[in-house]
XYZ file of C-alpha atoms in Angstrom:
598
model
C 143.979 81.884 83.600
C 147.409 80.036 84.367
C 149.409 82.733 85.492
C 152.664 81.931 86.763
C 153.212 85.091 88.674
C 151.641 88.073 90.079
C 153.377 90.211 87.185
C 151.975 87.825 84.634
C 148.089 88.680 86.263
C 149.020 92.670 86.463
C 149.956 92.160 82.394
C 147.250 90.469 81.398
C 144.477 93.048 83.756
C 146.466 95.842 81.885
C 145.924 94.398 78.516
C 142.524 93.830 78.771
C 141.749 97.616 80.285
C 141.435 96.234 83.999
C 144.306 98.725 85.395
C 145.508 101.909 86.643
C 149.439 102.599 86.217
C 150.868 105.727 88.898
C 153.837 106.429 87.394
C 154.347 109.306 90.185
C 156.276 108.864 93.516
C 153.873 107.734 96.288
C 154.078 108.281 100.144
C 153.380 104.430 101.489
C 151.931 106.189 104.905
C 147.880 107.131 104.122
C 148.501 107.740 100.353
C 148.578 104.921 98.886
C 144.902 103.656 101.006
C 143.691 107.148 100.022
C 144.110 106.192 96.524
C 143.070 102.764 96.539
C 139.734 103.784 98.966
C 138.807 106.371 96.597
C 139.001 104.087 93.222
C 137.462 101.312 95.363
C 134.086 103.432 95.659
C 134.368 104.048 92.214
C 134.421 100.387 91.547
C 137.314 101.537 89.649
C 140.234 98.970 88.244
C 143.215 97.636 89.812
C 146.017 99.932 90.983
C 149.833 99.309 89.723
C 151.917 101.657 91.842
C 155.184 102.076 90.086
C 156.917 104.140 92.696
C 156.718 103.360 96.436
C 158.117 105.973 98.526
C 161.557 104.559 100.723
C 160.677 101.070 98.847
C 162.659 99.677 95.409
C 159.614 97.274 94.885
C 156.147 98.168 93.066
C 152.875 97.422 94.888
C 149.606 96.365 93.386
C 146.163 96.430 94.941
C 142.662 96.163 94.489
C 143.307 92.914 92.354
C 140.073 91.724 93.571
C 137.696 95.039 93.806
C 134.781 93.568 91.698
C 133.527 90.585 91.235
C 133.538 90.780 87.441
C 137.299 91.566 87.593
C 137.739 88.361 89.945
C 136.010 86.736 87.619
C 138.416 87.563 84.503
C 140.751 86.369 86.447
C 139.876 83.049 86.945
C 138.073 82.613 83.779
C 139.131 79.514 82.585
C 138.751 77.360 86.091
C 136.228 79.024 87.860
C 133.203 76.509 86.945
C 135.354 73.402 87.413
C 136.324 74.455 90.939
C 132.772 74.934 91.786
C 132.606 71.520 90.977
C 135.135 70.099 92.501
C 134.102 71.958 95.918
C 130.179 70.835 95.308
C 131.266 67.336 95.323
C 133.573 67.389 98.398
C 130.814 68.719 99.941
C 128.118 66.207 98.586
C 130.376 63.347 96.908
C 126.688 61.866 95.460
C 126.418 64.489 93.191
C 129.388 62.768 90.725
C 127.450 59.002 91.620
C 124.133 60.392 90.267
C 125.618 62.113 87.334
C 129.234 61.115 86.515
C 129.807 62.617 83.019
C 129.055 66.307 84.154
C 131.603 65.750 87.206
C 134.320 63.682 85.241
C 136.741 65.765 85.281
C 136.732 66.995 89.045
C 138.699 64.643 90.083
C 141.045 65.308 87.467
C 140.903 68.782 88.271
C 141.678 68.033 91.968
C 144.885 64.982 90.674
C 146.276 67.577 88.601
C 146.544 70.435 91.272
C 148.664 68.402 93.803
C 151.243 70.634 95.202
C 154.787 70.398 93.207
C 157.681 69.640 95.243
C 160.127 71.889 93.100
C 163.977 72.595 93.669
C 165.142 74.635 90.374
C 163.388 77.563 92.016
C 165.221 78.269 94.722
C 168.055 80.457 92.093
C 165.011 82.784 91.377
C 165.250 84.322 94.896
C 167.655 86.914 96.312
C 167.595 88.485 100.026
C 166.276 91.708 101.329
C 165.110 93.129 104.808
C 161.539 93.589 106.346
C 162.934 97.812 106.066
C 163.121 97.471 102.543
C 159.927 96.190 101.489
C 157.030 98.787 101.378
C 156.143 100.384 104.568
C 152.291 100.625 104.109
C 150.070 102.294 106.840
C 146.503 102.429 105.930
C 144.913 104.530 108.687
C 146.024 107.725 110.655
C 145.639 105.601 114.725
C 147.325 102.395 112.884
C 150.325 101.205 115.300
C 152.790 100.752 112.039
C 152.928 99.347 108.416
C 151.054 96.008 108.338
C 151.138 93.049 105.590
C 147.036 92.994 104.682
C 147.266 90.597 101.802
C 149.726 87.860 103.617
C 149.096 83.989 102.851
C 150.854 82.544 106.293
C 151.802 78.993 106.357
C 152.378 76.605 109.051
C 152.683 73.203 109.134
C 151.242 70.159 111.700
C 154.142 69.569 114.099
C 153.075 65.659 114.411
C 152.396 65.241 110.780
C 154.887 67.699 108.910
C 154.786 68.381 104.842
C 152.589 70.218 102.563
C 149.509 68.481 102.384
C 148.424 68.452 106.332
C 149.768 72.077 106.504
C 147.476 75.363 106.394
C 147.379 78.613 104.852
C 145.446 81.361 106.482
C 145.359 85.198 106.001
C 146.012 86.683 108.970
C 147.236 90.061 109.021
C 151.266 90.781 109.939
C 152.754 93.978 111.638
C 156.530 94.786 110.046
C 157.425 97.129 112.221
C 156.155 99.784 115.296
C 155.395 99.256 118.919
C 158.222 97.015 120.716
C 159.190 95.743 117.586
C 162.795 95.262 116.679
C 162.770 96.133 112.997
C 164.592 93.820 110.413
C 164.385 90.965 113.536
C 160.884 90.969 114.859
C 157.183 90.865 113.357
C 153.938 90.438 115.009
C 151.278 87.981 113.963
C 147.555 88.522 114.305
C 145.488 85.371 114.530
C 142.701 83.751 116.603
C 143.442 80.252 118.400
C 141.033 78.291 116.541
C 142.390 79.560 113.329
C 144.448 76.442 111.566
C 147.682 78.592 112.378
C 146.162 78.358 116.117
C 145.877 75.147 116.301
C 149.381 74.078 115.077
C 150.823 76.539 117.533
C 149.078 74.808 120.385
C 150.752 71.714 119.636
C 154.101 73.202 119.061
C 153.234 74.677 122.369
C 152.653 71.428 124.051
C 156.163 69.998 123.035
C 157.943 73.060 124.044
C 159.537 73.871 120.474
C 159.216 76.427 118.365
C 156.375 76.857 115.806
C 157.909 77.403 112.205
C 156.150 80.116 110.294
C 156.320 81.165 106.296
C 154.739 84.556 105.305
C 153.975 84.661 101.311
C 152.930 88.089 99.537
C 151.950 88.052 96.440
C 151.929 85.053 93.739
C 148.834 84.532 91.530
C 145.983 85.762 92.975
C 144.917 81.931 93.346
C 147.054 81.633 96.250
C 145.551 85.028 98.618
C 142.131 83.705 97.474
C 142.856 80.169 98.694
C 143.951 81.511 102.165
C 141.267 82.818 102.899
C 138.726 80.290 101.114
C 136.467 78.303 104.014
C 137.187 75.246 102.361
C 135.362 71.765 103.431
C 137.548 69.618 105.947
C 140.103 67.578 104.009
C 140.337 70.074 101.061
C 144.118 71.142 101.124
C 144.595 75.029 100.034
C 147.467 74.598 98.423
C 145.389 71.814 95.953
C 142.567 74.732 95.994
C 145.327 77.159 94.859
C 146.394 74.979 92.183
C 142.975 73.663 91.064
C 142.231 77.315 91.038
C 144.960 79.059 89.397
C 145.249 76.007 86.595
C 149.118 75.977 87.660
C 150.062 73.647 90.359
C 151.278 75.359 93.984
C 155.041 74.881 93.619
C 157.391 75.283 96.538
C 160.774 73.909 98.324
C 162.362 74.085 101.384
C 165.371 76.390 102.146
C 168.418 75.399 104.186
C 166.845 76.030 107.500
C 163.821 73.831 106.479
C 160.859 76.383 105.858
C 158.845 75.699 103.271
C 159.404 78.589 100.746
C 156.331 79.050 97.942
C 158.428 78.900 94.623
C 155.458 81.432 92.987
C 155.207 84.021 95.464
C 156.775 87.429 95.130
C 157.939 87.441 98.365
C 158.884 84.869 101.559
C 159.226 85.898 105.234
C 160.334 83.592 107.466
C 160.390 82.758 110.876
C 159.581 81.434 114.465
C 157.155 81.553 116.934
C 158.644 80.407 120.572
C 155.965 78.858 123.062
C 154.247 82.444 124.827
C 156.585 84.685 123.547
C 153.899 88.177 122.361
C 154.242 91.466 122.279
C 151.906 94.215 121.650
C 150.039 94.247 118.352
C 147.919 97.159 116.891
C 146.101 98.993 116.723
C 144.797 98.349 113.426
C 142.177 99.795 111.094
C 139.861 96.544 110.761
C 136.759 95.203 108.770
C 133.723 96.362 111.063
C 135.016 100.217 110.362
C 136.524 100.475 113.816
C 140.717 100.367 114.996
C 141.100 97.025 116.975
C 143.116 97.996 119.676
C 146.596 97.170 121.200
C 146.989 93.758 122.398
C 149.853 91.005 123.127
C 149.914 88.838 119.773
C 152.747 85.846 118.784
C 156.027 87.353 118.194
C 157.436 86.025 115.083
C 161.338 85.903 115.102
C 162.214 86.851 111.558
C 165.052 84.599 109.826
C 165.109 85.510 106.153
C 162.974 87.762 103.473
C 163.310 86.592 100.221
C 161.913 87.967 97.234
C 161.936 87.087 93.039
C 163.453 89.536 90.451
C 160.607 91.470 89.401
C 158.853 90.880 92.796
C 155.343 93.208 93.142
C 154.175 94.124 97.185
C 150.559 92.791 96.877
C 148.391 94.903 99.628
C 144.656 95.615 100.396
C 142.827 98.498 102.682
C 140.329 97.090 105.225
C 137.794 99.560 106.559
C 134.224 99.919 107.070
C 132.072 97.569 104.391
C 132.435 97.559 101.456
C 135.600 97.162 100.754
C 137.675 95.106 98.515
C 137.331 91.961 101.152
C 133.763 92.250 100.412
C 134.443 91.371 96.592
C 136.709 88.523 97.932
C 133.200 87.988 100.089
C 131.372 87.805 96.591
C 133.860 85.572 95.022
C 133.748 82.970 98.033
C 130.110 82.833 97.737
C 130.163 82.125 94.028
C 132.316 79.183 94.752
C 131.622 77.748 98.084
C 127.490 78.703 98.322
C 126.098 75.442 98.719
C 129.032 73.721 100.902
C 127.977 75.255 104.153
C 123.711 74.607 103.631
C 125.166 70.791 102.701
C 126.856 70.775 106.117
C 124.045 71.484 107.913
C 120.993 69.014 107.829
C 117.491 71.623 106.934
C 120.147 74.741 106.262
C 118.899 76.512 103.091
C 121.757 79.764 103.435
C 123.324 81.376 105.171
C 124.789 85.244 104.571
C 127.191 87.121 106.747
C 125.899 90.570 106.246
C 128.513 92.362 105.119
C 127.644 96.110 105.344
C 127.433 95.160 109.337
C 130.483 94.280 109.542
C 130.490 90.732 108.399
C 130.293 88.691 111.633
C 128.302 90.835 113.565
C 125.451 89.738 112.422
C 124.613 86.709 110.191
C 121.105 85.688 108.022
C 120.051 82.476 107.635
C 117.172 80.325 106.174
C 116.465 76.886 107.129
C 113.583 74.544 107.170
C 110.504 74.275 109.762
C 108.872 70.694 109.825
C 108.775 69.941 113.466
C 105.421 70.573 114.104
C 103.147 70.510 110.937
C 100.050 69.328 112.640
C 100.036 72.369 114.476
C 97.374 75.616 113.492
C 99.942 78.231 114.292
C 103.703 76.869 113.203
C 106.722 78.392 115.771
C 110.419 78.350 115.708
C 111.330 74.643 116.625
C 113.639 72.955 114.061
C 115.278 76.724 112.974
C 116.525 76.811 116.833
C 118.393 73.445 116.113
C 119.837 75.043 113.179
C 120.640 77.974 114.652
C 122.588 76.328 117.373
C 124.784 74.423 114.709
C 125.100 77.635 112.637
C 126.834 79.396 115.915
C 129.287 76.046 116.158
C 130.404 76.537 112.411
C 133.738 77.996 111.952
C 133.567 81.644 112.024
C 129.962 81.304 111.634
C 130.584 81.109 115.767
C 132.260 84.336 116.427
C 128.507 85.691 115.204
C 126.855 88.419 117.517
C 123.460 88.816 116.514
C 121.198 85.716 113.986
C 118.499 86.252 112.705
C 116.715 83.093 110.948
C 114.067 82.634 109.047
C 111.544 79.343 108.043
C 111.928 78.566 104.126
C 108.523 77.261 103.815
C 106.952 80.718 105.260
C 108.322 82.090 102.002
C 110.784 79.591 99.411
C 111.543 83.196 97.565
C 113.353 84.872 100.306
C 116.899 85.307 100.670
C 119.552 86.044 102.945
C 121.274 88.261 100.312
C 118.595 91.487 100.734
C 118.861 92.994 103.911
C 115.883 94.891 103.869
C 113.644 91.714 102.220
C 115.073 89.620 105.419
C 114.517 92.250 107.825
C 111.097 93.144 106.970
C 110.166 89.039 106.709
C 111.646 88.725 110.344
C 110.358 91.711 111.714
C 107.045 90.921 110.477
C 106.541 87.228 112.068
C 108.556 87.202 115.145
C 106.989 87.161 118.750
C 109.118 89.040 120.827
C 107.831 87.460 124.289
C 109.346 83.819 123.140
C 111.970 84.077 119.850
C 114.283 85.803 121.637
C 117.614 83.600 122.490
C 120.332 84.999 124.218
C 123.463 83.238 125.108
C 125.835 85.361 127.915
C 129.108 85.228 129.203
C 130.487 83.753 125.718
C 132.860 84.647 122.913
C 132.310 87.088 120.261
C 134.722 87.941 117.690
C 137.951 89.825 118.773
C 137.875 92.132 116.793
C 134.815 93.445 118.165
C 135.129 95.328 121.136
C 131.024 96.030 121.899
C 131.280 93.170 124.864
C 132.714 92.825 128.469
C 136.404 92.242 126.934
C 138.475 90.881 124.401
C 136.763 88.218 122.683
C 134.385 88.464 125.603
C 130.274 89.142 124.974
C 127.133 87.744 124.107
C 125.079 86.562 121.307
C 120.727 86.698 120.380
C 119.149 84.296 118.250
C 116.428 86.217 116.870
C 114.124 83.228 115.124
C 110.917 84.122 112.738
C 108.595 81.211 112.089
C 104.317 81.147 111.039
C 102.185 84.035 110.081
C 103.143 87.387 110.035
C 102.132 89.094 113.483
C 101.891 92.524 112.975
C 101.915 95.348 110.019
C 105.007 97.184 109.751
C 104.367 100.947 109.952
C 105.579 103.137 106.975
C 105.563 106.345 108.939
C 106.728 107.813 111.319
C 104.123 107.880 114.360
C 103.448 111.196 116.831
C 106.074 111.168 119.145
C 106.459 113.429 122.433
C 107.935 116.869 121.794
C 111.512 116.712 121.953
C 112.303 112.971 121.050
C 114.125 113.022 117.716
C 113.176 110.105 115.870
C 113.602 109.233 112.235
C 111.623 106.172 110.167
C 114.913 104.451 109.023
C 112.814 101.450 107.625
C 109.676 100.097 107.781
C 109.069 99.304 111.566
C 112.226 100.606 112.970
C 112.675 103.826 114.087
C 115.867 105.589 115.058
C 115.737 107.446 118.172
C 118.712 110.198 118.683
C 120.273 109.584 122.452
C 122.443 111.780 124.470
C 126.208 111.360 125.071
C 126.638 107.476 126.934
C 128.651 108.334 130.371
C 127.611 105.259 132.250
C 125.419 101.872 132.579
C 123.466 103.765 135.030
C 122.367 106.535 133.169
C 121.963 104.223 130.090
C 119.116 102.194 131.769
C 117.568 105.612 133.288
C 117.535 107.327 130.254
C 116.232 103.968 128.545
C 113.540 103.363 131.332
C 112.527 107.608 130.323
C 112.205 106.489 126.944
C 109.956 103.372 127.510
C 107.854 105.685 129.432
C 107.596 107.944 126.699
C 106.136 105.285 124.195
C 103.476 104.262 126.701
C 101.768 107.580 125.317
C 102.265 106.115 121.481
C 100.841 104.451 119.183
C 103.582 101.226 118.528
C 101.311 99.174 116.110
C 103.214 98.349 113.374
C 106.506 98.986 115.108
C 109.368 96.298 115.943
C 112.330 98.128 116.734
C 113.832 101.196 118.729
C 117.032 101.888 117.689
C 118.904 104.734 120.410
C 121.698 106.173 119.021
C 124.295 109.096 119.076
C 123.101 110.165 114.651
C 119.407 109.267 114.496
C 119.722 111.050 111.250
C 122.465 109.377 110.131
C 121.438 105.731 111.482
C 118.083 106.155 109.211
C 119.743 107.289 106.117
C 120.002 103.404 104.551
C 119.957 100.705 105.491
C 123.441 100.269 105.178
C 124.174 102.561 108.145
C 121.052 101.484 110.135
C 122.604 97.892 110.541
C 126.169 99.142 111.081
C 125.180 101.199 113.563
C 122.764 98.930 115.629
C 125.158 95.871 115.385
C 128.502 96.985 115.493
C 128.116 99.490 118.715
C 125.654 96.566 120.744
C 126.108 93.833 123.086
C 122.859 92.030 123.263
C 122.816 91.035 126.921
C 123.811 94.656 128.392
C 122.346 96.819 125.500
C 118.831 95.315 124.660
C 115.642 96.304 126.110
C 111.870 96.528 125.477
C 108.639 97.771 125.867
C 107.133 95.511 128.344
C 109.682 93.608 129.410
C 109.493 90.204 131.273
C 111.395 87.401 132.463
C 109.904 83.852 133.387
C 111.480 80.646 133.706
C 114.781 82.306 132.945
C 113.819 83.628 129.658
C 113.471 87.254 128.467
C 111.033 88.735 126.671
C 108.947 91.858 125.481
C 105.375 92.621 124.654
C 105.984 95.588 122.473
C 109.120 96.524 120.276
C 112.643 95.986 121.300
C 114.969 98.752 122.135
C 118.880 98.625 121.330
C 121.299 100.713 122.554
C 123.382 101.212 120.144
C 125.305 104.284 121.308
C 128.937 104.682 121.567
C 130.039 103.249 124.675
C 133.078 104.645 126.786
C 135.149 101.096 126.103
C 133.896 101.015 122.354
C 137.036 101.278 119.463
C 137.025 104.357 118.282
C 135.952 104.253 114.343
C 137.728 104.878 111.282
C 138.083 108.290 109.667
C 140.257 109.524 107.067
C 142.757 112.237 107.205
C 141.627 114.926 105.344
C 144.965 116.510 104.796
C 146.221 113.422 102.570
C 142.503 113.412 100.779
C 143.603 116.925 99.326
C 147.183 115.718 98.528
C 146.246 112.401 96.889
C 143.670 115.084 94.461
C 147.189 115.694 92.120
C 146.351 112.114 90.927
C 143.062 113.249 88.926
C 141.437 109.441 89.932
């Protein structure tokens, strides 16, 4: 649909049964994520609050909470902006059959950003104190923006169309913060946002910066949309949301988005942070306090009947995870197209997201040889970790199509057990140390500090996974959490030291077991827990791990620099002393927020 505004999407989801209206009063600190976490597992509708607690402005979330409802949204341009990404992608496609892809380029023509001035009437001031003060989780440092579209533009090549817009989450207020003058911005350098700070950098000026919130839900999903180089957001907004982005600039020159509910805006001066955080984040763990661009706030504008437009992050699934869905939908084939012998690639979500990535490419290296081995997947591999955010990936597994053209990256236990099956631990495993991991992941040496494993399957399967549980030693509690991995329950972690005695006890242990069939140890603090699904077994083992300090195995070896194994691996995925602690609601506002009857 066309929607013109964020209240015109809330009418039309109401209309058609999609919504939940709170007419009472609610608290904007752990009530409001209460409710919205506990429809979300429902896979219940979106949420229209109607009273916000110290805030004159309504709030809407969980606009994008299933993918059906995502779809309904974009009903009516959904196919032809599948299209129009296929093509930029693979431009061929429209050369080998030009009346299916006719109109792309129309599509793409007619979603050029509109340079509009009329707009700028529509808007009246307010202050970062008046908008709603929304705190998700019980450690978080303050209120945070969670559904922000931030745009900056190219300091050497200013205007809309060489400019980016990310989603990068925004802190209104705690910590050192001056409130009504002062917000903090969360982003990583290579981000777009990153890079056009690193130039204003260079020149010594300040880095302009324009927060939107809200708008039709074409613009959030376009911000966050890994869209092929050259393919503008705002144009993806447009194309997207049938309505063309409009925007203009206000008298200090930042570009205000004529659409949106509501405008921050600001500067960023060359190293000028303070502390950010902590903040409830996406791999179900607080990322902790650390200096993050100040923004110095100049105006907050907002439109008459302007609606706060927020989200909850936490532990997968969540509603990013239906944003996730949506992506995939849209953008599946422009990452395989981008890598020569890539068939797909899936960013497991339940671990996390970029923890741990699945892939499948092709295997052709070597066909004359009896007994085929990873060769051409280790290529592919290495381009898959220089991809985007594809590189802040901890843990890959890959997989040789032509060992199985049915499998797919989207079951994790399918994958797993394909993997697990084929792969020769003394040569497929690929470690690269002392690198960057993601930073919101705090399993490594240090902030964005840690290692990755390339864990590559090719040929015939080598061994039978077990099914049950084998005889263990009396007093090791161990629990069959899928076939061939076993969950082994660990005592407190204290040290490195005792972690590699108590792992070097438990390799001595299995020397008196039978470990046919079995691929992987798992130690950690809930064996029980870790094998209830699989869901939990690969948050557990690849959220709390750092491959080069928390990997071991039966058997191990090195030679020429390379480590291996001849009998399972072991991780370590224990709770380590400089982990982030996890998330965990309060259970105080989960009996309050009962009144609402959800």
């Amino acid at each position: 649909m066309g929607y013109n505004s964020l209240a015109a999407c809330v009418a039309d989801l109401e209309k058609h049964g999609h919504l939940l209206r709170i007419k009472e009063e609610v608290d904007p600190y752990l009530e409001m994520a209460a409710i919205h976490l506990r429809v979300y597992e429902e896979q219940g509708p979106a949420i229209f609050f109607e009273k916000v607690k110290g805030s004159k402005f309504p709030a809407v979330s969980n606009l994008f909470g299933t993918l059906e409802r995502s779809k309904f949204m974009f009903r009516d341009s959904l196919e032809g902006v599948q299209q129009l990404v296929s093509l930029r992608s693979d431009p061929m496609k429209a050369l080998k059959n030009p009346l299916k892809y006719a109109g792309s380029g129309l599509t793409a023509l007619s979603a050029l950003p509109l340079k509009q001035s009329l707009f700028k009437s529509t808007f009246q001031k307010t202050t970062i104190s008046a908008l709603p003060q929304i705190v998700n989780w019980p450690m978080d440092g303050g209120p945070f923006i969670t559904m922000p579209q931030v745009y900056t533009e190219d300091i050497d090549k200013p205007g809309v169309m060489n400019s980016n817009l990310g989603m990068y989450r925004i802190q209104l207020a705690g910590n050192d913060y001056v409130m009504d003058k002062e917000v903090g911005l969360h982003y990583q350098i290579h981000r777009g946002i990153g890079v056009h700070q690193s130039k204003a950098n260079a020149k010594g000026q300040p880095l302009k910066v324009s927060i939107f919130v809200g708008g039709p839900p074409s613009h959030p999903l376009a911000a966050v949309m890994p869209l092929p180089e050259g393919l503008s957001e705002l144009t993806f907004a447009g194309a997207l949301g049938n309505r063309r982005f409009r925007y203009f600039y206000d008298e200090e020159g930042f570009c205000i988005s004529a659409d949106a509910d509501f405008v921050i805006t600001g500067t960023v001066y060359p190293h000028d942070n303070k502390p950010e955080g902590p903040f409830g984040d996406h791999l179900g763990y607080y990322s902790l306090t650390h200096p993050f661009p100040l923004m110095k706030v100049h105006n907050v504008y907002h439109r008459q009947d302007a609606i706060w437009s927020f989200t909850v992050v936490g532990r997968p699934p969540q509603e990013d995870t239906s944003f996730g869905a949506l992506i995939h939908e849209i953008t599946g084939a422009a990452i395989p197209q981008e890598i020569h012998g890539l068939k797909e690639v899936n960013a497991v979500d339940a671990a996390g997201v970029h923890p741990l990535l699945f892939a499948i490419g092709s295997e052709r290296y070597t066909p004359f040889l009896k007994e085929r081995r990873p060769q051409e997947i280790l290529t592919i591999a290495n381009h898959i970790l220089g991809k985007n955010q594809l590189s802040l990936a901890k843990y890959l597994f890959i997989a040789a199509r032509e060992d199985d053209e049915n499998l797919t990256t989207h079951s994790i236990e399918g994958f797993l057990q394909h993997v697990l099956e084929r792969i020769d631990f003394t040569r497929d495993l690929h470690f690269h140390t002392q690198t960057t991991i993601d930073t919101l992941d705090y399993s490594g040496e240090g902030l964005n500090s840690g290692s990755k494993l390339v864990l590559a399957a090719a040929g015939s399967p080598k061994r039978k996974l077990i099914q049950t549980l084998p005889d263990m030693k009396p007093g090791v509690a161990c629990h069959l959490a899928f076939p061939g991995v076993v969950t082994v329950q660990g005592t407190t972690y204290t040290s490195a030291e005792s972690a590699q005695g108590e792992i070097e006890a438990l390799k001595a242990t299995l020397q008196s077991v039978n470990l046919e069939g079995i691929a992987l140890f798992v130690l950690c603090d809930d064996a029980a827990f870790t094998a209830e699904n699989v869901n939990n077994l690969v948050w557990v083992t690849f959220t709390r791990s750092n491959p080069a300090t928390d990997i071991e195995g039966v058997g191990s070896f090195t030679k020429d620099k390379h480590w291996g194994c001849t009998g399972p691996l072991i991780i370590d995925a224990r709770k380590k002393p400089h982990h982030a602690p996890e998330l965990i609601k309060d259970p105080e506002v989960e009996k309050r927020i009962d009144r609402f009857k959800l």
